[in-house]
Amino acid sequence: MDCHERRVTEGALRAVAEAAARDPRAAAARRELEEEIHALAAEVRPRDHHTLVHGELGADHVLLTPDGHPALIDIEGLMYFDVEHEHVFLRLRFGPHYDALRAPGLDEARLRLYRLAMHIGLVSGPLTLIEGDFPHPDPMREIAEHNLHQTLSLLRSAS
């Protein structure tokens, strides 16, 4: 496992622990989630190249220059990483419209690991935020709830 998969795997395991401490359904599935993350990480094969990815690419992060060329904005998340990381986010962000953005040759093992990691992170992050004095916690609860359902459905489909 190279540094990218290790970073995603370690982050997902931390997110599982954080979610389990804040939600009884995540706590009940904790061991199974951890086992699934390790199993998915073990399926990822070494790679000799990475791609420049935006990290949170969306339509609101691309503008057209006066001569019609696309220009990326809000690029603090720019990094060399696995392209599958970006595609997991694009699929989440664009839902049914993602097919227009799909790229050939994506590594399915990386997609599975990164998808589970992203969803569990979108459980633990919002739940952690609303523990404090975060204004308007209901939208964060909705994000966590939606992503917990996604996480558990991915776990069940992997069984």
PDB file of C-alpha atoms in Angstrom:
ATOM      1  CA  MET A   1       0.000   0.000   0.000  1.00  0.00           C
ATOM      2  CA  ASP A   2       1.457   3.373  -0.958  1.00  0.00           C
ATOM      3  CA  CYS A   3       1.141   6.598   0.979  1.00  0.00           C
ATOM      4  CA  HIS A   4      -2.134   7.643  -0.681  1.00  0.00           C
ATOM      5  CA  GLU A   5      -4.037   4.468   0.142  1.00  0.00           C
ATOM      6  CA  ARG A   6      -2.501   4.416   3.614  1.00  0.00           C
ATOM      7  CA  ARG A   7      -3.577   8.014   4.222  1.00  0.00           C
ATOM      8  CA  VAL A   8      -7.139   7.294   3.072  1.00  0.00           C
ATOM      9  CA  THR A   9      -7.284   4.040   5.049  1.00  0.00           C
ATOM     10  CA  GLU A  10      -6.017   5.631   8.253  1.00  0.00           C
ATOM     11  CA  GLY A  11      -8.432   8.524   7.835  1.00  0.00           C
ATOM     12  CA  ALA A  12     -11.343   6.157   7.283  1.00  0.00           C
ATOM     13  CA  LEU A  13     -10.451   4.176  10.397  1.00  0.00           C
ATOM     14  CA  ARG A  14     -10.305   7.403  12.438  1.00  0.00           C
ATOM     15  CA  ALA A  15     -13.671   8.431  10.986  1.00  0.00           C
ATOM     16  CA  VAL A  16     -15.176   5.072  11.983  1.00  0.00           C
ATOM     17  CA  ALA A  17     -13.954   5.549  15.564  1.00  0.00           C
ATOM     18  CA  GLU A  18     -15.312   9.113  15.666  1.00  0.00           C
ATOM     19  CA  ALA A  19     -18.664   8.123  14.163  1.00  0.00           C
ATOM     20  CA  ALA A  20     -18.954   5.130  16.508  1.00  0.00           C
ATOM     21  CA  ALA A  21     -18.437   7.429  19.495  1.00  0.00           C
ATOM     22  CA  ARG A  22     -21.322   9.637  18.320  1.00  0.00           C
ATOM     23  CA  ASP A  23     -23.896   7.306  16.767  1.00  0.00           C
ATOM     24  CA  PRO A  24     -25.095   3.929  18.081  1.00  0.00           C
ATOM     25  CA  ARG A  25     -25.625   2.507  14.573  1.00  0.00           C
ATOM     26  CA  ALA A  26     -22.024   3.283  13.651  1.00  0.00           C
ATOM     27  CA  ALA A  27     -20.930   1.817  16.989  1.00  0.00           C
ATOM     28  CA  ALA A  28     -22.837  -1.394  16.248  1.00  0.00           C
ATOM     29  CA  ALA A  29     -21.156  -1.683  12.838  1.00  0.00           C
ATOM     30  CA  ARG A  30     -17.711  -0.517  13.954  1.00  0.00           C
ATOM     31  CA  ARG A  31     -15.895  -3.836  13.790  1.00  0.00           C
ATOM     32  CA  GLU A  32     -17.445  -4.738  10.443  1.00  0.00           C
ATOM     33  CA  LEU A  33     -16.601  -1.297   9.043  1.00  0.00           C
ATOM     34  CA  GLU A  34     -12.986  -1.565  10.185  1.00  0.00           C
ATOM     35  CA  GLU A  35     -12.694  -5.054   8.682  1.00  0.00           C
ATOM     36  CA  GLU A  36     -14.212  -3.851   5.414  1.00  0.00           C
ATOM     37  CA  ILE A  37     -11.839  -0.883   5.207  1.00  0.00           C
ATOM     38  CA  HIS A  38      -8.851  -3.184   5.725  1.00  0.00           C
ATOM     39  CA  ALA A  39     -10.203  -5.653   3.151  1.00  0.00           C
ATOM     40  CA  LEU A  40     -10.766  -2.914   0.566  1.00  0.00           C
ATOM     41  CA  ALA A  41      -7.308  -1.461   1.209  1.00  0.00           C
ATOM     42  CA  ALA A  42      -5.776  -4.910   0.702  1.00  0.00           C
ATOM     43  CA  GLU A  43      -7.357  -5.102  -2.771  1.00  0.00           C
ATOM     44  CA  VAL A  44      -5.620  -1.916  -3.965  1.00  0.00           C
ATOM     45  CA  ARG A  45      -2.561  -2.668  -6.082  1.00  0.00           C
ATOM     46  CA  PRO A  46       0.521  -0.449  -6.282  1.00  0.00           C
ATOM     47  CA  ARG A  47       0.482   2.352  -8.807  1.00  0.00           C
ATOM     48  CA  ASP A  48       3.409   4.138 -10.432  1.00  0.00           C
ATOM     49  CA  HIS A  49       1.664   7.421 -11.261  1.00  0.00           C
ATOM     50  CA  HIS A  50      -0.668   9.972  -9.749  1.00  0.00           C
ATOM     51  CA  THR A  51      -2.718  12.775 -11.209  1.00  0.00           C
ATOM     52  CA  LEU A  52      -3.154  16.408 -10.340  1.00  0.00           C
ATOM     53  CA  VAL A  53      -6.608  16.558  -8.729  1.00  0.00           C
ATOM     54  CA  HIS A  54      -8.599  19.462  -7.431  1.00  0.00           C
ATOM     55  CA  GLY A  55      -9.855  17.740  -4.305  1.00  0.00           C
ATOM     56  CA  GLU A  56     -13.366  19.178  -4.444  1.00  0.00           C
ATOM     57  CA  LEU A  57     -14.013  19.867  -8.080  1.00  0.00           C
ATOM     58  CA  GLY A  58     -17.417  21.182  -8.949  1.00  0.00           C
ATOM     59  CA  ALA A  59     -18.985  23.437 -11.522  1.00  0.00           C
ATOM     60  CA  ASP A  60     -18.516  26.375  -9.160  1.00  0.00           C
ATOM     61  CA  HIS A  61     -14.751  25.791  -9.222  1.00  0.00           C
ATOM     62  CA  VAL A  62     -14.381  26.284 -12.969  1.00  0.00           C
ATOM     63  CA  LEU A  63     -14.810  29.615 -14.720  1.00  0.00           C
ATOM     64  CA  LEU A  64     -14.389  30.510 -18.358  1.00  0.00           C
ATOM     65  CA  THR A  65     -11.776  33.078 -19.304  1.00  0.00           C
ATOM     66  CA  PRO A  66     -12.799  35.920 -21.647  1.00  0.00           C
ATOM     67  CA  ASP A  67     -11.508  33.837 -24.578  1.00  0.00           C
ATOM     68  CA  GLY A  68     -13.556  30.787 -23.525  1.00  0.00           C
ATOM     69  CA  HIS A  69     -10.905  28.601 -21.872  1.00  0.00           C
ATOM     70  CA  PRO A  70     -11.704  26.869 -18.582  1.00  0.00           C
ATOM     71  CA  ALA A  71      -9.815  28.098 -15.520  1.00  0.00           C
ATOM     72  CA  LEU A  72      -9.796  26.389 -12.121  1.00  0.00           C
ATOM     73  CA  ILE A  73     -10.457  28.576  -9.107  1.00  0.00           C
ATOM     74  CA  ASP A  74     -10.400  27.887  -5.353  1.00  0.00           C
ATOM     75  CA  ILE A  75      -7.412  25.593  -5.756  1.00  0.00           C
ATOM     76  CA  GLU A  76      -6.119  25.214  -2.209  1.00  0.00           C
ATOM     77  CA  GLY A  77      -7.109  21.519  -2.334  1.00  0.00           C
ATOM     78  CA  LEU A  78      -4.996  20.884  -5.442  1.00  0.00           C
ATOM     79  CA  MET A  79      -2.746  17.832  -4.996  1.00  0.00           C
ATOM     80  CA  TYR A  80      -1.156  14.881  -6.757  1.00  0.00           C
ATOM     81  CA  PHE A  81      -3.306  11.926  -5.841  1.00  0.00           C
ATOM     82  CA  ASP A  82      -5.238   9.045  -7.346  1.00  0.00           C
ATOM     83  CA  VAL A  83      -7.742  10.205  -9.936  1.00  0.00           C
ATOM     84  CA  GLU A  84     -10.280   7.840  -8.355  1.00  0.00           C
ATOM     85  CA  HIS A  85     -10.331  10.105  -5.285  1.00  0.00           C
ATOM     86  CA  GLU A  86     -11.620  12.943  -7.453  1.00  0.00           C
ATOM     87  CA  HIS A  87     -14.133  10.700  -9.210  1.00  0.00           C
ATOM     88  CA  VAL A  88     -15.636   9.500  -5.939  1.00  0.00           C
ATOM     89  CA  PHE A  89     -16.228  13.134  -5.041  1.00  0.00           C
ATOM     90  CA  LEU A  90     -17.571  13.966  -8.506  1.00  0.00           C
ATOM     91  CA  ARG A  91     -20.023  11.066  -8.297  1.00  0.00           C
ATOM     92  CA  LEU A  92     -21.190  12.256  -4.890  1.00  0.00           C
ATOM     93  CA  ARG A  93     -21.430  15.868  -6.033  1.00  0.00           C
ATOM     94  CA  PHE A  94     -23.156  15.363  -9.399  1.00  0.00           C
ATOM     95  CA  GLY A  95     -25.218  12.235  -8.676  1.00  0.00           C
ATOM     96  CA  PRO A  96     -27.216  11.229 -11.757  1.00  0.00           C
ATOM     97  CA  HIS A  97     -25.210  13.628 -13.936  1.00  0.00           C
ATOM     98  CA  TYR A  98     -21.901  11.956 -13.088  1.00  0.00           C
ATOM     99  CA  ASP A  99     -21.978   9.662 -16.133  1.00  0.00           C
ATOM    100  CA  ALA A 100     -21.046  12.622 -18.350  1.00  0.00           C
ATOM    101  CA  LEU A 101     -17.855  12.998 -16.275  1.00  0.00           C
ATOM    102  CA  ARG A 102     -16.930   9.315 -15.946  1.00  0.00           C
ATOM    103  CA  ALA A 103     -13.439   8.476 -17.172  1.00  0.00           C
ATOM    104  CA  PRO A 104     -12.331   5.151 -18.649  1.00  0.00           C
ATOM    105  CA  GLY A 105      -9.803   2.978 -16.873  1.00  0.00           C
ATOM    106  CA  LEU A 106     -10.554   3.917 -13.273  1.00  0.00           C
ATOM    107  CA  ASP A 107      -9.332   1.405 -10.688  1.00  0.00           C
ATOM    108  CA  GLU A 108     -12.419  -0.222  -9.159  1.00  0.00           C
ATOM    109  CA  ALA A 109     -10.592  -1.281  -5.979  1.00  0.00           C
ATOM    110  CA  ARG A 110      -9.529   2.305  -5.300  1.00  0.00           C
ATOM    111  CA  LEU A 111     -13.030   3.561  -6.076  1.00  0.00           C
ATOM    112  CA  ARG A 112     -14.541   1.157  -3.506  1.00  0.00           C
ATOM    113  CA  LEU A 113     -12.044   2.130  -0.784  1.00  0.00           C
ATOM    114  CA  TYR A 114     -12.279   5.862  -1.462  1.00  0.00           C
ATOM    115  CA  ARG A 115     -16.095   5.773  -1.679  1.00  0.00           C
ATOM    116  CA  LEU A 116     -16.446   4.088   1.715  1.00  0.00           C
ATOM    117  CA  ALA A 117     -13.840   6.430   3.216  1.00  0.00           C
ATOM    118  CA  MET A 118     -15.609   9.513   1.876  1.00  0.00           C
ATOM    119  CA  HIS A 119     -19.024   8.471   3.148  1.00  0.00           C
ATOM    120  CA  ILE A 120     -17.819   7.549   6.643  1.00  0.00           C
ATOM    121  CA  GLY A 121     -15.912  10.844   6.775  1.00  0.00           C
ATOM    122  CA  LEU A 122     -19.167  12.624   5.961  1.00  0.00           C
ATOM    123  CA  VAL A 123     -20.686  10.952   8.988  1.00  0.00           C
ATOM    124  CA  SER A 124     -17.968  11.686  11.527  1.00  0.00           C
ATOM    125  CA  GLY A 125     -17.183  15.223  10.345  1.00  0.00           C
ATOM    126  CA  PRO A 126     -20.697  16.663  10.646  1.00  0.00           C
ATOM    127  CA  LEU A 127     -21.386  14.815  13.921  1.00  0.00           C
ATOM    128  CA  THR A 128     -18.181  16.234  15.378  1.00  0.00           C
ATOM    129  CA  LEU A 129     -19.054  19.754  14.197  1.00  0.00           C
ATOM    130  CA  ILE A 130     -22.466  19.811  15.846  1.00  0.00           C
ATOM    131  CA  GLU A 131     -21.094  18.787  19.239  1.00  0.00           C
ATOM    132  CA  GLY A 132     -20.056  22.388  19.755  1.00  0.00           C
ATOM    133  CA  ASP A 133     -21.941  25.574  19.088  1.00  0.00           C
ATOM    134  CA  PHE A 134     -22.178  25.059  15.334  1.00  0.00           C
ATOM    135  CA  PRO A 135     -24.998  27.261  14.012  1.00  0.00           C
ATOM    136  CA  HIS A 136     -27.894  25.492  12.309  1.00  0.00           C
ATOM    137  CA  PRO A 137     -26.955  21.888  13.165  1.00  0.00           C
ATOM    138  CA  ASP A 138     -29.926  20.308  11.362  1.00  0.00           C
ATOM    139  CA  PRO A 139     -28.335  20.364   7.872  1.00  0.00           C
ATOM    140  CA  MET A 140     -25.199  18.750   9.341  1.00  0.00           C
ATOM    141  CA  ARG A 141     -27.341  16.053  10.965  1.00  0.00           C
ATOM    142  CA  GLU A 142     -28.994  15.429   7.593  1.00  0.00           C
ATOM    143  CA  ILE A 143     -25.601  15.081   5.888  1.00  0.00           C
ATOM    144  CA  ALA A 144     -24.430  12.655   8.571  1.00  0.00           C
ATOM    145  CA  GLU A 145     -27.659  10.659   8.378  1.00  0.00           C
ATOM    146  CA  HIS A 146     -27.591  10.384   4.593  1.00  0.00           C
ATOM    147  CA  ASN A 147     -23.952   9.330   4.594  1.00  0.00           C
ATOM    148  CA  LEU A 148     -24.436   6.825   7.402  1.00  0.00           C
ATOM    149  CA  HIS A 149     -27.096   5.137   5.255  1.00  0.00           C
ATOM    150  CA  GLN A 150     -24.704   5.182   2.296  1.00  0.00           C
ATOM    151  CA  THR A 151     -21.887   3.781   4.427  1.00  0.00           C
ATOM    152  CA  LEU A 152     -23.991   0.935   5.784  1.00  0.00           C
ATOM    153  CA  SER A 153     -25.384   0.115   2.342  1.00  0.00           C
ATOM    154  CA  LEU A 154     -21.843  -0.124   0.963  1.00  0.00           C
ATOM    155  CA  LEU A 155     -20.950  -2.403   3.833  1.00  0.00           C
ATOM    156  CA  ARG A 156     -23.929  -4.661   3.233  1.00  0.00           C
ATOM    157  CA  SER A 157     -23.242  -4.796  -0.507  1.00  0.00           C
ATOM    158  CA  ALA A 158     -19.659  -5.828   0.212  1.00  0.00           C
ATOM    159  CA  SER A 159     -20.744  -8.742   2.398  1.00  0.00           C
TER     160      SER A 159
END
